mmCIF file of N, CA and C in Angstrom:
data_model
loop_
_atom_site.group_PDB
_atom_site.id
_atom_site.type_symbol
_atom_site.label_atom_id
_atom_site.label_comp_id
_atom_site.label_asym_id
_atom_site.label_seq_id
_atom_site.Cartn_x
_atom_site.Cartn_y
_atom_site.Cartn_z
ATOM 1 N N UNK I 1 1.178 -1.382 -0.181
ATOM 2 C CA UNK I 1 0.039 0.029 -0.162
ATOM 3 C C UNK I 1 1.118 1.004 0.037
ATOM 4 N N UNK I 2 0.593 2.373 -0.807
ATOM 5 C CA UNK I 2 1.068 3.420 -0.301
ATOM 6 C C UNK I 2 1.246 4.427 0.565
ATOM 7 N N UNK I 3 2.369 5.000 1.091
ATOM 8 C CA UNK I 3 2.464 5.184 1.865
ATOM 9 C C UNK I 3 1.730 6.659 2.424
ATOM 10 N N UNK I 4 1.283 7.656 1.103
ATOM 11 C CA UNK I 4 0.748 8.924 0.887
ATOM 12 C C UNK I 4 -0.506 8.869 1.364
ATOM 13 N N UNK I 5 -1.397 7.671 0.937
ATOM 14 C CA UNK I 5 -2.554 7.440 0.854
ATOM 15 C C UNK I 5 -3.433 7.283 2.325
ATOM 16 N N UNK I 6 -2.307 5.990 2.765
ATOM 17 C CA UNK I 6 -2.493 5.473 4.140
ATOM 18 C C UNK I 6 -2.307 7.016 4.472
ATOM 19 N N UNK I 7 -1.265 7.837 5.151
ATOM 20 C CA UNK I 7 -1.420 8.565 5.588
ATOM 21 C C UNK I 7 -2.458 9.645 6.145
ATOM 22 N N UNK I 8 -3.486 9.858 4.792
ATOM 23 C CA UNK I 8 -4.740 10.566 4.546
ATOM 24 C C UNK I 8 -5.374 9.746 4.762
ATOM 25 N N UNK I 9 -5.299 8.552 5.338
ATOM 26 C CA UNK I 9 -6.729 7.935 5.891
ATOM 27 C C UNK I 9 -6.690 7.899 7.409
ATOM 28 N N UNK I 10 -5.726 7.298 7.781
ATOM 29 C CA UNK I 10 -5.188 7.962 9.416
ATOM 30 C C UNK I 10 -5.724 9.202 9.679
ATOM 31 N N UNK I 11 -5.123 10.498 8.724
ATOM 32 C CA UNK I 11 -6.042 11.655 9.165
ATOM 33 C C UNK I 11 -7.253 11.914 9.340
ATOM 34 N N UNK I 12 -8.040 11.284 8.252
ATOM 35 C CA UNK I 12 -9.198 11.819 7.884
ATOM 36 C C UNK I 12 -10.391 10.866 9.113
ATOM 37 N N UNK I 13 -9.453 10.135 9.488
ATOM 38 C CA UNK I 13 -10.208 8.849 10.203
ATOM 39 C C UNK I 13 -9.895 9.388 12.315
ATOM 40 N N UNK I 14 -8.987 11.164 11.848
ATOM 41 C CA UNK I 14 -8.928 11.508 13.003
ATOM 42 C C UNK I 14 -7.468 10.753 14.092
ATOM 43 N N UNK I 15 -6.654 10.198 13.298
ATOM 44 C CA UNK I 15 -5.654 9.273 14.304
ATOM 45 C C UNK I 15 -4.502 9.760 12.952
ATOM 46 N N UNK I 16 -4.739 10.836 14.130
ATOM 47 C CA UNK I 16 -3.605 11.993 13.919
ATOM 48 C C UNK I 16 -1.796 11.197 14.511
ATOM 49 N N UNK I 17 -2.009 11.413 15.839
ATOM 50 C CA UNK I 17 -0.918 10.519 17.188
ATOM 51 C C UNK I 17 -0.809 9.183 16.236
ATOM 52 N N UNK I 18 -1.437 8.394 15.630
ATOM 53 C CA UNK I 18 -0.657 7.382 13.786
ATOM 54 C C UNK I 18 0.089 7.579 13.180
ATOM 55 N N UNK I 19 -0.705 8.546 12.720
ATOM 56 C CA UNK I 19 -0.504 8.941 11.047
ATOM 57 C C UNK I 19 1.363 9.445 11.898
ATOM 58 N N UNK I 20 1.359 10.439 12.571
ATOM 59 C CA UNK I 20 2.592 10.706 13.266
ATOM 60 C C UNK I 20 4.048 10.067 13.079
ATOM 61 N N UNK I 21 3.631 8.971 14.383
ATOM 62 C CA UNK I 21 4.076 8.024 14.620
ATOM 63 C C UNK I 21 4.772 7.014 13.430
ATOM 64 N N UNK I 22 3.502 6.431 12.115
ATOM 65 C CA UNK I 22 3.900 6.321 11.565
ATOM 66 C C UNK I 22 4.825 6.631 10.640
ATOM 67 N N UNK I 23 5.350 8.244 10.466
ATOM 68 C CA UNK I 23 6.072 8.991 9.626
ATOM 69 C C UNK I 23 7.098 8.180 10.345
ATOM 70 N N UNK I 24 6.986 9.091 11.097
ATOM 71 C CA UNK I 24 8.415 8.594 12.553
ATOM 72 C C UNK I 24 9.226 7.412 11.998
ATOM 73 N N UNK I 25 8.014 6.195 12.222
ATOM 74 C CA UNK I 25 8.813 5.018 12.058
ATOM 75 C C UNK I 25 9.462 4.997 10.675
ATOM 76 N N UNK I 26 8.988 5.468 9.646
ATOM 77 C CA UNK I 26 9.140 5.139 8.360
ATOM 78 C C UNK I 26 10.680 5.847 7.637
ATOM 79 N N UNK I 27 11.086 7.000 9.247
ATOM 80 C CA UNK I 27 12.373 8.478 8.381
ATOM 81 C C UNK I 27 13.044 6.784 9.139
ATOM 82 N N UNK I 28 12.784 5.983 10.530
ATOM 83 C CA UNK I 28 13.360 5.939 11.454
ATOM 84 C C UNK I 28 14.695 4.876 10.678
ATOM 85 N N UNK I 29 15.076 4.285 11.642
ATOM 86 C CA UNK I 29 16.279 2.805 11.044
ATOM 87 C C UNK I 29 16.142 2.232 11.374
ATOM 88 N N UNK I 30 15.427 1.872 12.717
ATOM 89 C CA UNK I 30 15.750 0.821 13.679
ATOM 90 C C UNK I 30 14.155 0.421 13.257
ATOM 91 N N UNK I 31 13.262 0.347 12.963
ATOM 92 C CA UNK I 31 12.077 0.068 13.206
ATOM 93 C C UNK I 31 11.629 -0.979 12.362
ATOM 94 N N UNK I 32 12.688 -0.933 11.444
ATOM 95 C CA UNK I 32 12.999 -2.049 10.270
ATOM 96 C C UNK I 32 12.893 -3.513 11.511
ATOM 97 N N UNK I 33 13.652 -3.803 12.553
ATOM 98 C CA UNK I 33 13.513 -4.571 13.179
ATOM 99 C C UNK I 33 12.767 -5.146 14.163
ATOM 100 N N UNK I 34 11.610 -4.210 14.572
ATOM 101 C CA UNK I 34 10.635 -4.631 15.019
ATOM 102 C C UNK I 34 9.993 -5.716 14.333
ATOM 103 N N UNK I 35 9.532 -6.204 15.159
ATOM 104 C CA UNK I 35 7.652 -6.862 14.296
ATOM 105 C C UNK I 35 7.023 -5.807 14.220
ATOM 106 N N UNK I 36 6.002 -6.564 13.132
ATOM 107 C CA UNK I 36 4.248 -5.984 13.254
ATOM 108 C C UNK I 36 3.929 -5.317 14.465
ATOM 109 N N UNK I 37 3.856 -6.769 15.724
ATOM 110 C CA UNK I 37 2.863 -6.445 17.054
ATOM 111 C C UNK I 37 3.742 -4.803 17.845
ATOM 112 N N UNK I 38 4.741 -5.619 17.787
ATOM 113 C CA UNK I 38 6.330 -4.202 18.053
ATOM 114 C C UNK I 38 5.973 -2.817 17.378
ATOM 115 N N UNK I 39 5.137 -2.807 16.054
ATOM 116 C CA UNK I 39 5.362 -1.352 15.550
ATOM 117 C C UNK I 39 4.129 -0.566 15.631
ATOM 118 N N UNK I 40 2.907 -2.303 15.672
ATOM 119 C CA UNK I 40 1.721 -1.606 15.735
ATOM 120 C C UNK I 40 1.410 -0.870 17.116
ATOM 121 N N UNK I 41 2.014 -1.875 18.336
ATOM 122 C CA UNK I 41 2.133 -0.807 20.043
ATOM 123 C C UNK I 41 2.574 0.332 20.470
ATOM 124 N N UNK I 42 3.996 0.647 19.236
ATOM 125 C CA UNK I 42 4.339 1.937 19.208
ATOM 126 C C UNK I 42 3.252 3.270 18.347
ATOM 127 N N UNK I 43 2.319 2.754 17.293
ATOM 128 C CA UNK I 43 1.754 3.370 16.857
ATOM 129 C C UNK I 43 0.352 3.782 17.844
ATOM 130 N N UNK I 44 0.213 2.848 18.313
ATOM 131 C CA UNK I 44 -1.523 2.928 19.408
ATOM 132 C C UNK I 44 -0.640 3.333 20.264
ATOM 133 N N UNK I 45 0.169 3.731 20.875
ATOM 134 C CA UNK I 45 1.055 4.564 21.912
ATOM 135 C C UNK I 45 0.403 6.012 21.680
ATOM 136 N N UNK I 46 1.380 6.134 20.145
ATOM 137 C CA UNK I 46 1.582 7.615 20.119
ATOM 138 C C UNK I 46 0.519 7.832 19.852
ATOM 139 N N UNK I 47 -0.953 7.573 19.281
ATOM 140 C CA UNK I 47 -1.887 8.341 19.014
ATOM 141 C C UNK I 47 -2.356 8.506 20.918
ATOM 142 N N UNK I 48 -2.511 7.002 21.599
ATOM 143 C CA UNK I 48 -2.962 7.556 23.070
ATOM 144 C C UNK I 48 -2.209 8.663 23.953
ATOM 145 N N UNK I 49 -0.953 8.999 23.739
ATOM 146 C CA UNK I 49 -0.165 9.857 24.050
ATOM 147 C C UNK I 49 -1.314 11.391 23.421
ATOM 148 N N UNK I 50 -1.729 11.439 21.467
ATOM 149 C CA UNK I 50 -1.280 12.486 21.087
ATOM 150 C C UNK I 50 -3.194 13.062 21.781
ATOM 151 N N UNK I 51 -3.729 12.377 22.129
ATOM 152 C CA UNK I 51 -5.281 12.180 22.242
ATOM 153 C C UNK I 51 -5.052 12.427 24.410
ATOM 154 N N UNK I 52 -4.179 12.042 24.766
ATOM 155 C CA UNK I 52 -4.696 12.438 26.039
ATOM 156 C C UNK I 52 -3.279 14.560 26.367
ATOM 157 N N UNK I 53 -2.379 14.360 25.477
ATOM 158 C CA UNK I 53 -2.055 15.450 25.259
ATOM 159 C C UNK I 53 -3.379 17.119 24.218
ATOM 160 N N UNK I 54 -4.186 16.317 23.562
ATOM 161 C CA UNK I 54 -4.870 17.271 23.073
ATOM 162 C C UNK I 54 -5.432 17.273 24.522
ATOM 163 N N UNK I 55 -6.733 16.453 25.466
ATOM 164 C CA UNK I 55 -7.084 16.379 26.963
ATOM 165 C C UNK I 55 -6.848 17.592 27.320
ATOM 166 N N UNK I 56 -5.246 17.593 27.777
ATOM 167 C CA UNK I 56 -5.222 18.117 28.592
ATOM 168 C C UNK I 56 -4.416 19.913 27.966
ATOM 169 N N UNK I 57 -4.452 20.259 26.772
ATOM 170 C CA UNK I 57 -4.635 21.204 26.446
ATOM 171 C C UNK I 57 -6.002 21.539 26.414
ATOM 172 N N UNK I 58 -7.173 20.874 26.510
ATOM 173 C CA UNK I 58 -8.317 21.879 25.924
ATOM 174 C C UNK I 58 -8.822 22.193 27.019
ATOM 175 N N UNK I 59 -8.144 21.741 28.133
ATOM 176 C CA UNK I 59 -9.032 21.603 29.755
ATOM 177 C C UNK I 59 -8.139 22.413 30.514
ATOM 178 N N UNK I 60 -6.677 22.631 29.797
ATOM 179 C CA UNK I 60 -6.076 23.786 30.209
ATOM 180 C C UNK I 60 -6.582 25.136 29.637
ATOM 181 N N UNK I 61 -7.480 25.027 28.674
ATOM 182 C CA UNK I 61 -7.770 26.460 27.755
ATOM 183 C C UNK I 61 -9.218 26.824 28.352
ATOM 184 N N UNK I 62 -9.929 25.302 28.719
ATOM 185 C CA UNK I 62 -10.791 25.930 29.332
ATOM 186 C C UNK I 62 -10.806 26.632 30.921
ATOM 187 N N UNK I 63 -9.993 26.356 31.759
ATOM 188 C CA UNK I 63 -9.561 26.628 32.710
ATOM 189 C C UNK I 63 -9.477 28.412 32.597
ATOM 190 N N UNK I 64 -8.435 28.978 31.173
ATOM 191 C CA UNK I 64 -8.854 30.202 31.263
ATOM 192 C C UNK I 64 -7.433 30.534 32.234
ATOM 193 N N UNK I 65 -5.977 29.957 32.518
ATOM 194 C CA UNK I 65 -5.329 30.524 33.442
ATOM 195 C C UNK I 65 -4.751 31.963 33.058
ATOM 196 N N UNK I 66 -4.358 33.004 33.747
ATOM 197 C CA UNK I 66 -3.973 33.853 33.392
ATOM 198 C C UNK I 66 -2.594 33.518 33.060
ATOM 199 N N UNK I 67 -1.767 33.521 33.232
ATOM 200 C CA UNK I 67 -0.539 33.399 33.226
ATOM 201 C C UNK I 67 -0.170 31.133 32.931
ATOM 202 N N UNK I 68 0.758 31.044 31.827
ATOM 203 C CA UNK I 68 1.308 29.694 32.357
ATOM 204 C C UNK I 68 1.972 29.359 33.125
ATOM 205 N N UNK I 69 2.009 28.376 33.724
ATOM 206 C CA UNK I 69 2.542 28.495 35.258
ATOM 207 C C UNK I 69 2.707 26.764 35.172
ATOM 208 N N UNK I 70 4.288 26.456 35.805
ATOM 209 C CA UNK I 70 4.526 25.007 35.331
ATOM 210 C C UNK I 70 5.470 24.904 37.457
ATOM 211 N N UNK I 71 5.152 24.026 37.955
ATOM 212 C CA UNK I 71 5.775 23.130 39.324
ATOM 213 C C UNK I 71 7.666 23.525 39.022
ATOM 214 N N UNK I 72 7.611 23.421 37.559
ATOM 215 C CA UNK I 72 9.685 23.499 37.386
ATOM 216 C C UNK I 72 10.058 25.616 37.715
ATOM 217 N N UNK I 73 9.228 25.935 37.781
ATOM 218 C CA UNK I 73 9.458 27.537 37.500
ATOM 219 C C UNK I 73 8.789 28.350 39.211
ATOM 220 N N UNK I 74 8.973 27.031 40.018
ATOM 221 C CA UNK I 74 8.499 27.461 41.462
ATOM 222 C C UNK I 74 10.155 27.771 42.223
ATOM 223 N N UNK I 75 10.208 28.591 41.910
ATOM 224 C CA UNK I 75 11.653 29.875 42.783
ATOM 225 C C UNK I 75 11.971 28.598 44.959
ATOM 226 N N UNK I 76 12.289 28.016 45.185
ATOM 227 C CA UNK I 76 12.372 27.499 46.181
ATOM 228 C C UNK I 76 13.534 27.943 47.506
ATOM 229 N N UNK I 77 13.980 28.795 46.408
ATOM 230 C CA UNK I 77 15.668 29.702 47.118
ATOM 231 C C UNK I 77 14.490 31.192 48.243
ATOM 232 N N UNK I 78 12.911 31.188 47.414
ATOM 233 C CA UNK I 78 12.996 32.106 47.878
ATOM 234 C C UNK I 78 11.983 31.987 49.630
ATOM 235 N N UNK I 79 11.936 32.471 51.098
ATOM 236 C CA UNK I 79 11.086 33.088 51.874
ATOM 237 C C UNK I 79 9.762 33.225 51.443
ATOM 238 N N UNK I 80 9.232 31.377 51.444
ATOM 239 C CA UNK I 80 7.546 31.532 50.972
ATOM 240 C C UNK I 80 6.969 30.617 52.389
ATOM 241 N N UNK I 81 7.761 30.446 52.906
ATOM 242 C CA UNK I 81 6.654 29.387 53.686
ATOM 243 C C UNK I 81 6.594 28.137 53.813
ATOM 244 N N UNK I 82 7.347 27.590 52.714
ATOM 245 C CA UNK I 82 6.243 26.315 52.087
ATOM 246 C C UNK I 82 6.484 24.804 52.624
ATOM 247 N N UNK I 83 5.802 24.349 52.758
ATOM 248 C CA UNK I 83 6.126 22.688 53.415
ATOM 249 C C UNK I 83 6.609 22.146 52.525
ATOM 250 N N UNK I 84 7.826 21.713 52.707
ATOM 251 C CA UNK I 84 8.724 21.076 51.905
ATOM 252 C C UNK I 84 8.390 19.293 51.826
ATOM 253 N N UNK I 85 7.344 18.744 52.671
ATOM 254 C CA UNK I 85 6.333 17.843 52.783
ATOM 255 C C UNK I 85 6.164 17.380 51.855
ATOM 256 N N UNK I 86 4.812 18.718 51.865
ATOM 257 C CA UNK I 86 3.395 19.114 51.279
ATOM 258 C C UNK I 86 3.800 19.614 49.183
ATOM 259 N N UNK I 87 5.328 20.198 49.394
ATOM 260 C CA UNK I 87 5.994 20.701 48.158
ATOM 261 C C UNK I 87 5.827 18.863 47.700
ATOM 262 N N UNK I 88 6.813 18.286 48.052
ATOM 263 C CA UNK I 88 7.314 16.587 47.873
ATOM 264 C C UNK I 88 6.448 16.281 47.581
ATOM 265 N N UNK I 89 5.251 16.060 48.027
ATOM 266 C CA UNK I 89 3.725 15.197 47.956
ATOM 267 C C UNK I 89 2.930 15.791 46.428
ATOM 268 N N UNK I 90 2.779 16.838 46.438
ATOM 269 C CA UNK I 90 2.752 17.270 44.776
ATOM 270 C C UNK I 90 3.275 16.798 44.001
ATOM 271 N N UNK I 91 4.855 17.580 43.993
ATOM 272 C CA UNK I 91 5.812 16.876 43.146
ATOM 273 C C UNK I 91 5.859 15.265 43.092
ATOM 274 N N UNK I 92 5.516 14.005 43.573
ATOM 275 C CA UNK I 92 5.712 13.016 43.396
ATOM 276 C C UNK I 92 4.685 11.922 42.364
ATOM 277 N N UNK I 93 3.876 12.668 42.621
ATOM 278 C CA UNK I 93 1.718 13.061 41.726
ATOM 279 C C UNK I 93 0.932 12.206 42.299
ATOM 280 N N UNK I 94 1.671 11.413 43.252
ATOM 281 C CA UNK I 94 0.541 9.798 44.029
ATOM 282 C C UNK I 94 -1.186 10.757 43.915
ATOM 283 N N UNK I 95 -0.702 11.737 44.207
ATOM 284 C CA UNK I 95 -2.058 12.273 43.880
ATOM 285 C C UNK I 95 -3.180 12.089 43.484
ATOM 286 N N UNK I 96 -2.544 11.841 42.098
ATOM 287 C CA UNK I 96 -3.490 11.523 40.687
ATOM 288 C C UNK I 96 -3.774 10.122 40.769
ATOM 289 N N UNK I 97 -3.265 9.065 41.060
ATOM 290 C CA UNK I 97 -3.871 8.053 40.939
ATOM 291 C C UNK I 97 -4.602 7.759 42.380
ATOM 292 N N UNK I 98 -4.203 8.921 43.969
ATOM 293 C CA UNK I 98 -5.019 8.183 44.858
ATOM 294 C C UNK I 98 -6.737 9.284 44.229
ATOM 295 N N UNK I 99 -6.939 9.810 43.369
ATOM 296 C CA UNK I 99 -8.069 11.062 42.145
ATOM 297 C C UNK I 99 -8.014 11.825 43.023
ATOM 298 N N UNK I 100 -7.117 12.510 44.321
ATOM 299 C CA UNK I 100 -7.381 13.689 44.662
ATOM 300 C C UNK I 100 -7.146 14.941 43.826
ATOM 301 N N UNK I 101 -7.590 16.372 44.560
ATOM 302 C CA UNK I 101 -6.920 17.840 42.962
ATOM 303 C C UNK I 101 -6.388 18.697 43.822
ATOM 304 N N UNK I 102 -5.072 19.406 43.581
ATOM 305 C CA UNK I 102 -4.489 20.268 43.686
ATOM 306 C C UNK I 102 -4.606 21.431 43.255
ATOM 307 N N UNK I 103 -4.154 22.357 44.366
ATOM 308 C CA UNK I 103 -4.701 23.638 43.374
ATOM 309 C C UNK I 103 -3.677 24.656 44.942
ATOM 310 N N UNK I 104 -2.775 25.037 43.509
ATOM 311 C CA UNK I 104 -1.409 26.198 43.794
ATOM 312 C C UNK I 104 -1.622 27.379 43.094
ATOM 313 N N UNK I 105 -1.833 27.959 44.408
ATOM 314 C CA UNK I 105 -2.373 30.170 44.463
ATOM 315 C C UNK I 105 -1.259 30.600 45.117
ATOM 316 N N UNK I 106 -1.191 31.740 44.240
ATOM 317 C CA UNK I 106 -0.260 32.695 44.866
ATOM 318 C C UNK I 106 0.311 33.773 44.284
ATOM 319 N N UNK I 107 1.105 34.910 44.627
ATOM 320 C CA UNK I 107 1.232 35.904 43.133
ATOM 321 C C UNK I 107 2.216 35.276 42.712
ATOM 322 N N UNK I 108 2.482 35.474 41.062
ATOM 323 C CA UNK I 108 3.324 35.234 39.964
ATOM 324 C C UNK I 108 4.593 35.345 40.277
ATOM 325 N N UNK I 109 5.750 34.817 40.194
ATOM 326 C CA UNK I 109 6.984 35.299 40.532
ATOM 327 C C UNK I 109 6.993 35.682 38.957
ATOM 328 N N UNK I 110 7.964 36.198 38.963
ATOM 329 C CA UNK I 110 9.001 37.227 37.766
ATOM 330 C C UNK I 110 9.998 36.507 37.196
ATOM 331 N N UNK I 111 10.270 36.587 36.072
ATOM 332 C CA UNK I 111 10.774 35.740 35.803
ATOM 333 C C UNK I 111 12.217 36.925 34.692
ATOM 334 N N UNK I 112 13.087 36.743 34.357
ATOM 335 C CA UNK I 112 13.933 37.331 34.091
ATOM 336 C C UNK I 112 14.028 38.255 32.619
ATOM 337 N N UNK I 113 13.188 36.916 32.006
ATOM 338 C CA UNK I 113 13.358 37.296 30.549
ATOM 339 C C UNK I 113 12.374 37.683 30.478
ATOM 340 N N UNK I 114 11.252 37.517 31.036
ATOM 341 C CA UNK I 114 9.770 38.716 31.342
ATOM 342 C C UNK I 114 10.014 40.144 31.456
ATOM 343 N N UNK I 115 11.303 40.306 32.758
ATOM 344 C CA UNK I 115 11.495 41.429 32.973
ATOM 345 C C UNK I 115 11.994 42.264 31.645
ATOM 346 N N UNK I 116 12.873 41.870 31.037
ATOM 347 C CA UNK I 116 13.614 42.929 30.000
ATOM 348 C C UNK I 116 12.676 43.617 29.083
#
């Protein structure tokens, strides 16, 4: 089967992750060594990751946060009175498997790149 029609069909079926994974497999050199089941598994994993990423992006749009923030941007050197044990519980992500919600609030940090 020709590659381009196959990619077009994957896009028509809205399997964008599988289409991107197939393109990666076609350009990669190590995928020829994999069995059909392994390659199919990689395509399915790519599709699942793409769908999870899309859901996360959509939820972030719905949340309408005033400014994007990440836990990695948190400056631990500043004196804020943060409980390091509580912060560790947030960063190890066990709260996800326990189906708990976490909400972090506070003033925004200034970034040197933004202040220029």
